[in-house]
mmCIF file of C-alpha atoms and ligand atoms in Angstrom:
data_model
loop_
_atom_site.group_PDB
_atom_site.id
_atom_site.type_symbol
_atom_site.label_atom_id
_atom_site.label_comp_id
_atom_site.label_asym_id
_atom_site.label_seq_id
_atom_site.Cartn_x
_atom_site.Cartn_y
_atom_site.Cartn_z
ATOM 1 C CA UNK A 758 9.968 -15.901 -14.910
ATOM 2 C CA UNK A 759 8.812 -12.328 -15.255
ATOM 3 C CA UNK A 760 10.816 -9.964 -17.399
ATOM 4 C CA UNK A 761 12.031 -6.928 -15.413
ATOM 5 C CA UNK A 762 12.094 -3.934 -17.739
ATOM 6 C CA UNK A 763 13.058 -0.299 -17.059
ATOM 7 C CA UNK A 764 10.047 2.030 -17.014
ATOM 8 C CA UNK A 765 11.489 4.143 -19.842
ATOM 9 C CA UNK A 766 11.234 1.133 -22.183
ATOM 10 C CA UNK A 767 8.215 -0.709 -20.808
ATOM 11 C CA UNK A 768 5.165 1.396 -21.719
ATOM 12 C CA UNK A 769 4.190 -0.399 -24.950
ATOM 13 C CA UNK A 770 4.743 -3.875 -23.499
ATOM 14 C CA UNK A 771 2.700 -3.019 -20.422
ATOM 15 C CA UNK A 772 -0.103 -1.607 -22.573
ATOM 16 C CA UNK A 773 -0.234 -4.676 -24.787
ATOM 17 C CA UNK A 774 -0.397 -7.052 -21.818
ATOM 18 C CA UNK A 775 -3.075 -5.009 -20.028
ATOM 19 C CA UNK A 776 -5.171 -4.688 -23.178
ATOM 20 C CA UNK A 777 -5.011 -8.493 -23.489
ATOM 21 C CA UNK A 778 -6.337 -8.937 -19.942
ATOM 22 C CA UNK A 779 -2.978 -9.833 -18.409
ATOM 23 C CA UNK A 780 -1.522 -8.394 -15.209
ATOM 24 C CA UNK A 781 1.603 -6.236 -14.933
ATOM 25 C CA UNK A 782 3.591 -5.174 -11.863
ATOM 26 C CA UNK A 783 4.426 -1.479 -11.961
ATOM 27 C CA UNK A 784 5.797 1.316 -9.798
ATOM 28 C CA UNK A 785 3.637 3.920 -8.075
ATOM 29 C CA UNK A 786 4.900 6.590 -5.683
ATOM 30 C CA UNK A 787 3.827 4.476 -2.672
ATOM 31 C CA UNK A 788 4.665 0.817 -3.359
ATOM 32 C CA UNK A 789 4.704 -1.405 -6.455
ATOM 33 C CA UNK A 790 1.226 -2.402 -7.647
ATOM 34 C CA UNK A 791 0.007 -5.548 -9.420
ATOM 35 C CA UNK A 792 -2.224 -4.006 -12.070
ATOM 36 C CA UNK A 793 -4.994 -5.256 -14.309
ATOM 37 C CA UNK A 794 -7.829 -3.654 -16.302
ATOM 38 C CA UNK A 795 -10.495 -2.924 -13.678
ATOM 39 C CA UNK A 796 -13.273 -3.429 -16.241
ATOM 40 C CA UNK A 797 -12.094 -6.922 -17.210
ATOM 41 C CA UNK A 798 -13.149 -9.709 -14.849
ATOM 42 C CA UNK A 799 -10.498 -12.140 -16.070
ATOM 43 C CA UNK A 800 -7.757 -9.596 -15.515
ATOM 44 C CA UNK A 801 -9.030 -8.872 -12.009
ATOM 45 C CA UNK A 802 -9.308 -12.590 -11.241
ATOM 46 C CA UNK A 803 -5.656 -12.973 -12.321
ATOM 47 C CA UNK A 804 -4.641 -10.344 -9.754
ATOM 48 C CA UNK A 805 -6.310 -12.296 -6.935
ATOM 49 C CA UNK A 806 -4.775 -15.547 -8.182
ATOM 50 C CA UNK A 807 -1.234 -14.179 -8.481
ATOM 51 C CA UNK A 808 -1.370 -12.677 -5.000
ATOM 52 C CA UNK A 809 -3.246 -15.547 -3.403
ATOM 53 C CA UNK A 810 -5.582 -12.902 -2.026
ATOM 54 C CA UNK A 811 -9.015 -13.632 -0.532
ATOM 55 C CA UNK A 812 -11.723 -12.432 -2.878
ATOM 56 C CA UNK A 813 -13.755 -10.649 -0.215
ATOM 57 C CA UNK A 814 -10.952 -8.107 0.017
ATOM 58 C CA UNK A 815 -11.638 -5.297 -2.501
ATOM 59 C CA UNK A 816 -9.014 -3.558 -4.640
ATOM 60 C CA UNK A 817 -8.159 0.090 -5.268
ATOM 61 C CA UNK A 818 -8.971 1.349 -8.785
ATOM 62 C CA UNK A 819 -6.378 3.781 -10.148
ATOM 63 C CA UNK A 820 -7.351 6.633 -12.464
ATOM 64 C CA UNK A 821 -5.413 9.191 -14.487
ATOM 65 C CA UNK A 822 -7.886 12.089 -14.378
ATOM 66 C CA UNK A 823 -10.694 13.546 -12.340
ATOM 67 C CA UNK A 824 -13.035 12.954 -15.281
ATOM 68 C CA UNK A 825 -12.250 9.229 -15.138
ATOM 69 C CA UNK A 826 -12.922 9.248 -11.383
ATOM 70 C CA UNK A 827 -16.255 11.017 -11.907
ATOM 71 C CA UNK A 828 -17.337 8.407 -14.443
ATOM 72 C CA UNK A 829 -16.770 5.727 -11.814
ATOM 73 C CA UNK A 830 -17.992 7.271 -8.556
ATOM 74 C CA UNK A 831 -20.176 9.983 -7.070
ATOM 75 C CA UNK A 832 -17.772 12.572 -5.673
ATOM 76 C CA UNK A 833 -19.130 14.682 -2.799
ATOM 77 C CA UNK A 834 -17.742 18.227 -2.321
ATOM 78 C CA UNK A 835 -15.366 17.331 0.533
ATOM 79 C CA UNK A 836 -13.927 14.371 -1.395
ATOM 80 C CA UNK A 837 -13.540 16.668 -4.418
ATOM 81 C CA UNK A 838 -11.473 19.091 -2.326
ATOM 82 C CA UNK A 839 -9.309 16.237 -1.100
ATOM 83 C CA UNK A 840 -8.789 15.024 -4.662
ATOM 84 C CA UNK A 841 -7.906 18.512 -5.805
ATOM 85 C CA UNK A 842 -5.305 18.919 -3.032
ATOM 86 C CA UNK A 843 -3.750 15.481 -2.989
ATOM 87 C CA UNK A 844 -4.161 13.919 -6.455
ATOM 88 C CA UNK A 845 -2.038 12.735 -8.012
ATOM 89 C CA UNK A 846 -0.570 11.343 -4.798
ATOM 90 C CA UNK A 847 -0.750 8.786 -1.996
ATOM 91 C CA UNK A 848 -4.402 9.310 -1.087
ATOM 92 C CA UNK A 849 -7.255 6.842 -1.733
ATOM 93 C CA UNK A 850 -10.890 7.933 -1.418
ATOM 94 C CA UNK A 851 -13.724 5.479 -0.771
ATOM 95 C CA UNK A 852 -16.730 6.731 -2.744
ATOM 96 C CA UNK A 853 -20.205 5.545 -3.787
ATOM 97 C CA UNK A 854 -19.872 3.494 -6.976
ATOM 98 C CA UNK A 855 -21.893 4.502 -10.062
ATOM 99 C CA UNK A 856 -23.862 1.669 -11.569
ATOM 100 C CA UNK A 857 -22.740 2.772 -15.011
ATOM 101 C CA UNK A 858 -19.055 2.644 -14.031
ATOM 102 C CA UNK A 859 -18.248 -0.590 -15.861
ATOM 103 C CA UNK A 860 -16.008 -1.689 -12.997
ATOM 104 C CA UNK A 861 -15.991 -5.462 -12.619
ATOM 105 C CA UNK A 862 -17.687 -6.462 -9.325
ATOM 106 C CA UNK A 863 -14.639 -8.498 -8.270
ATOM 107 C CA UNK A 864 -12.780 -5.191 -7.828
ATOM 108 C CA UNK A 865 -15.180 -3.982 -5.139
ATOM 109 C CA UNK A 866 -15.929 -7.441 -3.747
ATOM 110 C CA UNK A 867 -19.581 -6.635 -4.370
ATOM 111 C CA UNK A 868 -19.613 -3.454 -2.218
ATOM 112 C CA UNK A 869 -21.540 -0.397 -3.396
ATOM 113 C CA UNK A 870 -18.477 1.766 -2.754
ATOM 114 C CA UNK A 871 -15.145 1.883 -4.557
ATOM 115 C CA UNK A 872 -11.663 2.917 -3.454
ATOM 116 C CA UNK A 873 -10.153 5.346 -6.008
ATOM 117 C CA UNK A 874 -6.691 6.830 -6.290
ATOM 118 C CA UNK A 875 -4.763 8.858 -8.854
ATOM 119 C CA UNK A 876 -1.104 7.803 -8.757
ATOM 120 C CA UNK A 877 1.937 9.736 -9.958
ATOM 121 C CA UNK A 878 4.436 8.781 -12.624
ATOM 122 C CA UNK A 879 4.553 5.714 -14.857
ATOM 123 C CA UNK A 880 1.208 4.336 -13.689
ATOM 124 C CA UNK A 881 -0.558 7.577 -14.510
ATOM 125 C CA UNK A 882 0.756 7.744 -18.092
ATOM 126 C CA UNK A 883 -0.126 4.096 -18.598
ATOM 127 C CA UNK A 884 -3.736 4.536 -17.418
ATOM 128 C CA UNK A 885 -4.139 7.551 -19.642
ATOM 129 C CA UNK A 886 -2.945 5.603 -22.699
ATOM 130 C CA UNK A 887 -5.087 2.587 -21.820
ATOM 131 C CA UNK A 888 -8.106 4.831 -21.267
ATOM 132 C CA UNK A 889 -9.402 2.551 -18.528
ATOM 133 C CA UNK A 890 -8.882 2.384 -14.751
ATOM 134 C CA UNK A 891 -6.382 -0.118 -13.364
ATOM 135 C CA UNK A 892 -7.171 -2.239 -10.348
ATOM 136 C CA UNK A 893 -3.937 -2.637 -8.406
ATOM 137 C CA UNK A 894 -3.240 -4.004 -4.961
ATOM 138 C CA UNK A 895 0.295 -3.967 -3.623
ATOM 139 C CA UNK A 896 2.519 -6.303 -5.676
ATOM 140 C CA UNK A 897 3.294 -8.871 -3.010
ATOM 141 C CA UNK A 898 1.984 -12.291 -2.176
ATOM 142 C CA UNK A 899 -0.914 -11.997 0.205
ATOM 143 C CA UNK A 900 0.244 -11.541 3.789
ATOM 144 C CA UNK A 901 3.789 -10.592 2.838
ATOM 145 C CA UNK A 902 5.587 -7.301 3.155
ATOM 146 C CA UNK A 903 4.740 -4.877 0.317
ATOM 147 C CA UNK A 904 7.340 -4.475 -2.432
ATOM 148 C CA UNK A 905 9.145 -1.154 -2.831
ATOM 149 C CA UNK A 906 11.601 -2.296 -5.518
ATOM 150 C CA UNK A 907 11.245 -4.218 -8.787
ATOM 151 C CA UNK A 908 13.629 -6.857 -7.414
ATOM 152 C CA UNK A 909 11.352 -7.429 -4.427
ATOM 153 C CA UNK A 910 8.355 -7.876 -6.767
ATOM 154 C CA UNK A 911 10.281 -10.336 -8.937
ATOM 155 C CA UNK A 912 11.338 -12.343 -5.896
ATOM 156 C CA UNK A 913 7.783 -12.566 -4.567
ATOM 157 C CA UNK A 914 5.701 -12.875 -7.758
ATOM 158 C CA UNK A 915 8.217 -13.458 -10.562
ATOM 159 C CA UNK A 916 7.065 -17.013 -11.222
ATOM 160 C CA UNK A 917 3.408 -15.928 -11.516
ATOM 161 C CA UNK A 918 3.480 -12.887 -13.814
ATOM 162 C CA UNK A 919 5.120 -11.893 -17.105
ATOM 163 C CA UNK A 920 6.303 -8.302 -16.651
ATOM 164 C CA UNK A 921 7.686 -6.183 -13.819
ATOM 165 C CA UNK A 922 8.156 -2.528 -14.773
ATOM 166 C CA UNK A 923 11.215 -1.183 -12.945
ATOM 167 C CA UNK A 924 10.854 2.451 -11.859
ATOM 168 C CA UNK A 925 13.472 2.264 -9.110
ATOM 169 C CA UNK A 926 12.708 2.326 -5.388
ATOM 170 C CA UNK A 927 9.291 3.856 -4.632
ATOM 171 C CA UNK A 928 9.738 7.279 -2.992
ATOM 172 C CA UNK A 929 7.006 7.138 -0.322
ATOM 173 C CA UNK A 930 7.479 3.523 0.749
ATOM 174 C CA UNK A 931 4.155 2.937 2.558
ATOM 175 C CA UNK A 932 0.767 2.515 0.893
ATOM 176 C CA UNK A 933 -1.723 5.309 0.334
ATOM 177 C CA UNK A 934 -3.841 6.814 3.086
ATOM 178 C CA UNK A 935 -7.465 5.619 2.747
ATOM 179 C CA UNK A 936 -10.216 8.108 3.642
ATOM 180 C CA UNK A 937 -13.978 7.939 3.501
ATOM 181 C CA UNK A 938 -16.297 10.926 3.763
ATOM 182 C CA UNK A 939 -19.478 10.211 5.721
ATOM 183 C CA UNK A 940 -22.016 12.926 6.521
ATOM 184 C CA UNK A 941 -19.374 15.566 5.910
ATOM 185 C CA UNK A 942 -16.954 13.875 8.314
ATOM 186 C CA UNK A 943 -13.594 12.422 7.405
ATOM 187 C CA UNK A 944 -12.899 8.879 8.464
ATOM 188 C CA UNK A 945 -9.415 7.398 8.305
ATOM 189 C CA UNK A 946 -9.669 3.771 7.142
ATOM 190 C CA UNK A 947 -5.911 3.295 6.756
ATOM 191 C CA UNK A 948 -3.052 5.638 7.679
ATOM 192 C CA UNK A 949 -0.568 5.997 4.813
ATOM 193 C CA UNK A 950 1.600 8.256 2.691
ATOM 194 C CA UNK A 951 -0.388 11.448 3.282
ATOM 195 C CA UNK A 952 -0.376 12.292 6.989
ATOM 196 C CA UNK A 953 -3.465 13.214 9.019
ATOM 197 C CA UNK A 954 -1.735 16.497 9.854
ATOM 198 C CA UNK A 955 -1.306 17.329 6.152
ATOM 199 C CA UNK A 956 -4.953 16.541 5.452
ATOM 200 C CA UNK A 957 -6.235 18.615 8.355
ATOM 201 C CA UNK A 958 -3.992 21.544 7.405
ATOM 202 C CA UNK A 959 -5.147 21.464 3.779
ATOM 203 C CA UNK A 960 -8.872 20.930 4.366
ATOM 204 C CA UNK A 961 -9.591 22.237 7.861
ATOM 205 C CA UNK A 962 -11.622 19.148 8.761
ATOM 206 C CA UNK A 963 -10.601 16.773 11.564
ATOM 207 C CA UNK A 964 -9.487 13.275 10.544
ATOM 208 C CA UNK A 965 -11.390 10.760 12.670
ATOM 209 C CA UNK A 966 -9.996 7.409 13.677
ATOM 210 C CA UNK A 967 -12.365 4.639 14.600
ATOM 211 C CA UNK A 968 -11.610 1.315 16.149
ATOM 212 C CA UNK A 969 -13.801 -0.507 13.670
ATOM 213 C CA UNK A 970 -11.918 0.773 10.610
ATOM 214 C CA UNK A 971 -10.597 -2.782 10.340
ATOM 215 C CA UNK A 972 -14.027 -3.975 9.355
ATOM 216 C CA UNK A 973 -14.744 -1.067 7.017
ATOM 217 C CA UNK A 974 -11.565 -1.589 4.986
ATOM 218 C CA UNK A 975 -11.874 -5.336 4.643
ATOM 219 C CA UNK A 976 -8.171 -5.791 3.891
ATOM 220 C CA UNK A 977 -7.097 -4.291 7.162
ATOM 221 C CA UNK A 978 -6.902 -7.565 8.990
ATOM 222 C CA UNK A 979 -4.471 -7.583 11.780
ATOM 223 C CA UNK A 980 -1.890 -10.047 10.491
ATOM 224 C CA UNK A 981 -0.385 -8.489 7.412
ATOM 225 C CA UNK A 982 3.045 -7.424 6.226
ATOM 226 C CA UNK A 983 4.366 -10.512 7.915
ATOM 227 C CA UNK A 984 8.065 -11.227 7.529
ATOM 228 C CA UNK A 985 9.276 -14.771 8.294
ATOM 229 C CA UNK A 986 10.670 -13.652 11.633
ATOM 230 C CA UNK A 987 8.575 -12.681 14.648
ATOM 231 C CA UNK A 988 8.501 -8.940 15.282
ATOM 232 C CA UNK A 989 8.896 -7.327 18.720
ATOM 233 C CA UNK A 990 7.964 -3.653 18.988
ATOM 234 C CA UNK A 991 9.073 -0.706 21.093
ATOM 235 C CA UNK A 992 12.213 -2.436 22.391
ATOM 236 C CA UNK A 993 14.543 -0.655 24.776
ATOM 237 C CA UNK A 994 16.773 -3.665 25.253
ATOM 238 C CA UNK A 995 17.848 -6.396 22.850
ATOM 239 C CA UNK A 996 17.679 -10.119 23.574
ATOM 240 C CA UNK A 997 20.300 -12.577 22.314
ATOM 241 C CA UNK A 998 19.868 -13.679 18.705
ATOM 242 C CA UNK A 999 17.600 -10.815 17.650
ATOM 243 C CA UNK A 1000 18.000 -8.617 14.569
ATOM 244 C CA UNK A 1001 17.538 -4.889 15.166
ATOM 245 C CA UNK A 1002 15.397 -2.454 13.212
ATOM 246 C CA UNK A 1003 16.639 0.846 14.607
ATOM 247 C CA UNK A 1004 15.377 4.409 14.400
ATOM 248 C CA UNK A 1005 17.218 7.634 15.182
ATOM 249 C CA UNK A 1006 20.643 8.345 16.636
ATOM 250 C CA UNK A 1007 20.379 6.432 19.986
ATOM 251 C CA UNK A 1008 20.508 2.629 20.226
ATOM 252 C CA UNK A 1009 18.600 0.206 22.445
ATOM 253 C CA UNK A 1010 20.659 -1.454 25.158
ATOM 254 C CA UNK A 1011 22.551 -4.509 23.951
ATOM 255 C CA UNK A 1012 22.454 -3.392 20.312
ATOM 256 C CA UNK A 1013 26.007 -4.671 19.787
ATOM 257 C CA UNK A 1014 24.663 -8.203 20.108
ATOM 258 C CA UNK A 1015 22.196 -7.892 17.230
ATOM 259 C CA UNK A 1016 22.728 -10.492 14.498
ATOM 260 C CA UNK A 1017 22.052 -7.689 12.002
ATOM 261 C CA UNK A 1018 21.072 -4.028 12.272
ATOM 262 C CA UNK A 1019 19.306 -1.646 9.899
ATOM 263 C CA UNK A 1020 18.541 1.941 10.857
ATOM 264 C CA UNK A 1021 15.361 3.318 9.246
ATOM 265 C CA UNK A 1022 16.705 6.837 9.643
ATOM 266 C CA UNK A 1023 19.829 7.713 11.610
ATOM 267 C CA UNK A 1024 18.699 11.315 11.861
ATOM 268 C CA UNK A 1025 15.203 10.332 13.008
ATOM 269 C CA UNK A 1026 13.413 11.452 9.834
ATOM 270 C CA UNK A 1027 10.008 9.751 9.441
ATOM 271 C CA UNK A 1028 9.826 10.316 5.690
ATOM 272 C CA UNK A 1029 13.149 8.524 5.217
ATOM 273 C CA UNK A 1030 12.017 5.815 7.637
ATOM 274 C CA UNK A 1031 8.793 5.161 5.667
ATOM 275 C CA UNK A 1032 10.743 4.859 2.416
ATOM 276 C CA UNK A 1033 13.077 2.282 4.009
ATOM 277 C CA UNK A 1034 10.548 0.331 6.088
ATOM 278 C CA UNK A 1035 9.550 -2.616 3.878
ATOM 279 C CA UNK A 1036 12.937 -3.195 2.252
ATOM 280 C CA UNK A 1037 14.724 -3.119 5.631
ATOM 281 C CA UNK A 1038 12.224 -5.598 7.105
ATOM 282 C CA UNK A 1039 13.002 -7.901 4.174
ATOM 283 C CA UNK A 1040 16.763 -7.386 4.559
ATOM 284 C CA UNK A 1041 16.675 -8.271 8.246
ATOM 285 C CA UNK A 1042 14.452 -11.262 7.545
ATOM 286 C CA UNK A 1043 17.168 -12.639 5.248
ATOM 287 C CA UNK A 1044 19.558 -12.987 8.176
ATOM 288 C CA UNK A 1045 17.350 -15.747 9.532
ATOM 289 C CA UNK A 1046 16.974 -14.317 13.052
ATOM 290 C CA UNK A 1047 13.940 -15.672 14.909
ATOM 291 C CA UNK A 1048 12.899 -12.188 15.962
ATOM 292 C CA UNK A 1049 13.263 -8.676 14.589
ATOM 293 C CA UNK A 1050 13.367 -6.175 17.462
ATOM 294 C CA UNK A 1051 12.108 -2.710 16.566
ATOM 295 C CA UNK A 1052 13.046 0.476 18.422
ATOM 296 C CA UNK A 1053 10.244 2.902 19.339
ATOM 297 C CA UNK A 1054 9.089 5.140 16.492
ATOM 298 C CA UNK A 1055 7.136 8.355 17.156
ATOM 299 C CA UNK A 1056 3.436 8.303 16.243
ATOM 300 C CA UNK A 1057 3.164 11.736 14.658
ATOM 301 C CA UNK A 1058 3.187 12.431 10.896
ATOM 302 C CA UNK A 1059 4.202 9.396 8.845
ATOM 303 C CA UNK A 1060 4.902 7.641 12.143
ATOM 304 C CA UNK A 1061 1.204 6.741 12.282
ATOM 305 C CA UNK A 1062 1.440 4.709 9.054
ATOM 306 C CA UNK A 1063 4.811 3.206 10.006
ATOM 307 C CA UNK A 1064 3.545 2.092 13.425
ATOM 308 C CA UNK A 1065 0.362 0.718 11.824
ATOM 309 C CA UNK A 1066 2.374 -1.495 9.436
ATOM 310 C CA UNK A 1067 4.741 -2.611 12.197
ATOM 311 C CA UNK A 1068 1.822 -3.523 14.449
ATOM 312 C CA UNK A 1069 0.444 -5.720 11.664
ATOM 313 C CA UNK A 1070 3.882 -7.244 11.054
ATOM 314 C CA UNK A 1071 4.033 -8.123 14.758
ATOM 315 C CA UNK A 1072 0.495 -9.527 15.050
ATOM 316 C CA UNK A 1073 -0.103 -13.254 15.534
ATOM 317 C CA UNK A 1074 -0.297 -14.816 12.088
ATOM 318 C CA UNK A 1075 -3.956 -15.388 11.272
ATOM 319 C CA UNK A 1076 -5.687 -16.960 8.324
ATOM 320 C CA UNK A 1077 -6.837 -13.782 6.651
ATOM 321 C CA UNK A 1078 -4.193 -11.818 4.914
ATOM 322 C CA UNK A 1079 -4.064 -9.068 2.317
HETATM 323 O O1 LIG B 2257 -0.593 2.771 -2.148
HETATM 324 C C1 LIG B 2257 -1.498 1.960 -2.348
HETATM 325 O O2 LIG B 2257 -2.661 2.143 -1.959
HETATM 326 C C2 LIG B 2257 -1.143 0.684 -3.122
HETATM 327 C C3 LIG B 2257 -0.707 1.104 -4.524
HETATM 328 C C4 LIG B 2257 -0.421 -0.070 -5.414
HETATM 329 O O3 LIG B 2257 -1.679 1.952 -5.081
HETATM 330 N N1 LIG B 2257 -2.251 -0.214 -3.170
HETATM 331 C C5 LIG B 2257 -2.677 -0.916 -2.084
HETATM 332 O O4 LIG B 2257 -3.714 -1.774 -2.367
HETATM 333 O O5 LIG B 2257 -2.205 -0.810 -0.977
HETATM 334 P P1 LIG B 2257 -4.146 -2.970 -1.424
HETATM 335 O O6 LIG B 2257 -5.108 -3.771 -2.222
HETATM 336 O O7 LIG B 2257 -2.962 -3.685 -0.883
HETATM 337 O O8 LIG B 2257 -4.957 -2.256 -0.274
HETATM 338 C C6 LIG B 2257 -6.222 -1.717 -0.550
HETATM 339 C C7 LIG B 2257 -7.012 -1.520 0.700
HETATM 340 C C8 LIG B 2257 -7.461 -2.818 1.321
HETATM 341 O O9 LIG B 2257 -7.240 -2.758 2.721
HETATM 342 C C9 LIG B 2257 -8.956 -2.864 1.002
HETATM 343 O O10 LIG B 2257 -9.681 -3.551 1.947
HETATM 344 C C10 LIG B 2257 -9.297 -1.378 0.976
HETATM 345 O O11 LIG B 2257 -8.184 -0.794 0.355
HETATM 346 N N2 LIG B 2257 -10.496 -1.111 0.162
HETATM 347 C C11 LIG B 2257 -10.667 -1.310 -1.158
HETATM 348 N N3 LIG B 2257 -11.919 -0.990 -1.534
HETATM 349 C C12 LIG B 2257 -12.567 -0.558 -0.436
HETATM 350 C C13 LIG B 2257 -13.888 -0.084 -0.178
HETATM 351 N N4 LIG B 2257 -14.797 -0.005 -1.121
HETATM 352 N N5 LIG B 2257 -14.192 0.275 1.099
HETATM 353 C C14 LIG B 2257 -13.260 0.195 2.070
HETATM 354 N N6 LIG B 2257 -11.995 -0.254 1.889
HETATM 355 C C15 LIG B 2257 -11.653 -0.632 0.653
HETATM 356 MG MG1 LIG B 2258 -1.298 -4.808 0.347
#
């Protein structure tokens, strides 16, 4: 079983494992990541193995400085402005990969682009000490809900990895926003911890959504974040035997009958709701209800990312999972 070690004491252990080509689960501001040296093919292969993740689904490479990012990818002026405004933070940029980058091709699944992000906190210090980028998908088994606590990582992956670095609950709670600049236009490949409104306000360029983003970000298959229970969205009335994932001060009709209830944010705060989303889905799943009923959640701000994850949690369970 993996050792769970507080972040304050785990830096040297994590470094030693990563330098030896092993994988380590660690906190970022969004969700926990399962990290390995992005230049080491064996390390990257271990990430895919531990997660049970299909290999055509590329990983995000995490950097600790702009200089490290520039060594890996060609950064156009608009992407550079985004990096300047939002790094370190929950924003991932898809950029043309440099041939000289030294990134193992398993990381990009053979694409000529790479997804790059500069995280905050423990991960950042670790990458700086290692001096190499870390490939890190969310630290959950493929298809499962992402982990926002060290305990959730240990439960999901503890028998497959050696170290989980415990940095407490992750503050953002949903994964990073993924953007790609194309011909000076901003395309949203995945809504996440930085909202479209924040990006537009900071940069003055419209964020474009496209229906085919699912194909462009190969991991964005519909069935994803799947709890054991079925998920029913936008409920105004509860059916017998359902668990309730609530939002805001007013309850759906029949809420008293819920086998269990968790409120993402009693005061209707989307930031709080995002931080609670994955752990509350897991909590409700533990009650063994056949269905988790979810109250409507507004689509603005972080609501876009929350609704995106819930839609995937509710989708019919397919073969392809992240
Ligand atoms: O917040 C996050 O982004 C977390 C933390 C650990 O950093 N990571 C994360 O990684 O969510 P993962 O692997 O679960 O999701 C990465 C997504 C996938 O949907 C993948 O398809 C997409 O990024 N992606 C990676 N490389 C890409 C590329 N070159 N072009 C388009 N999409 C890419
Ligand atoms: Mg994931």
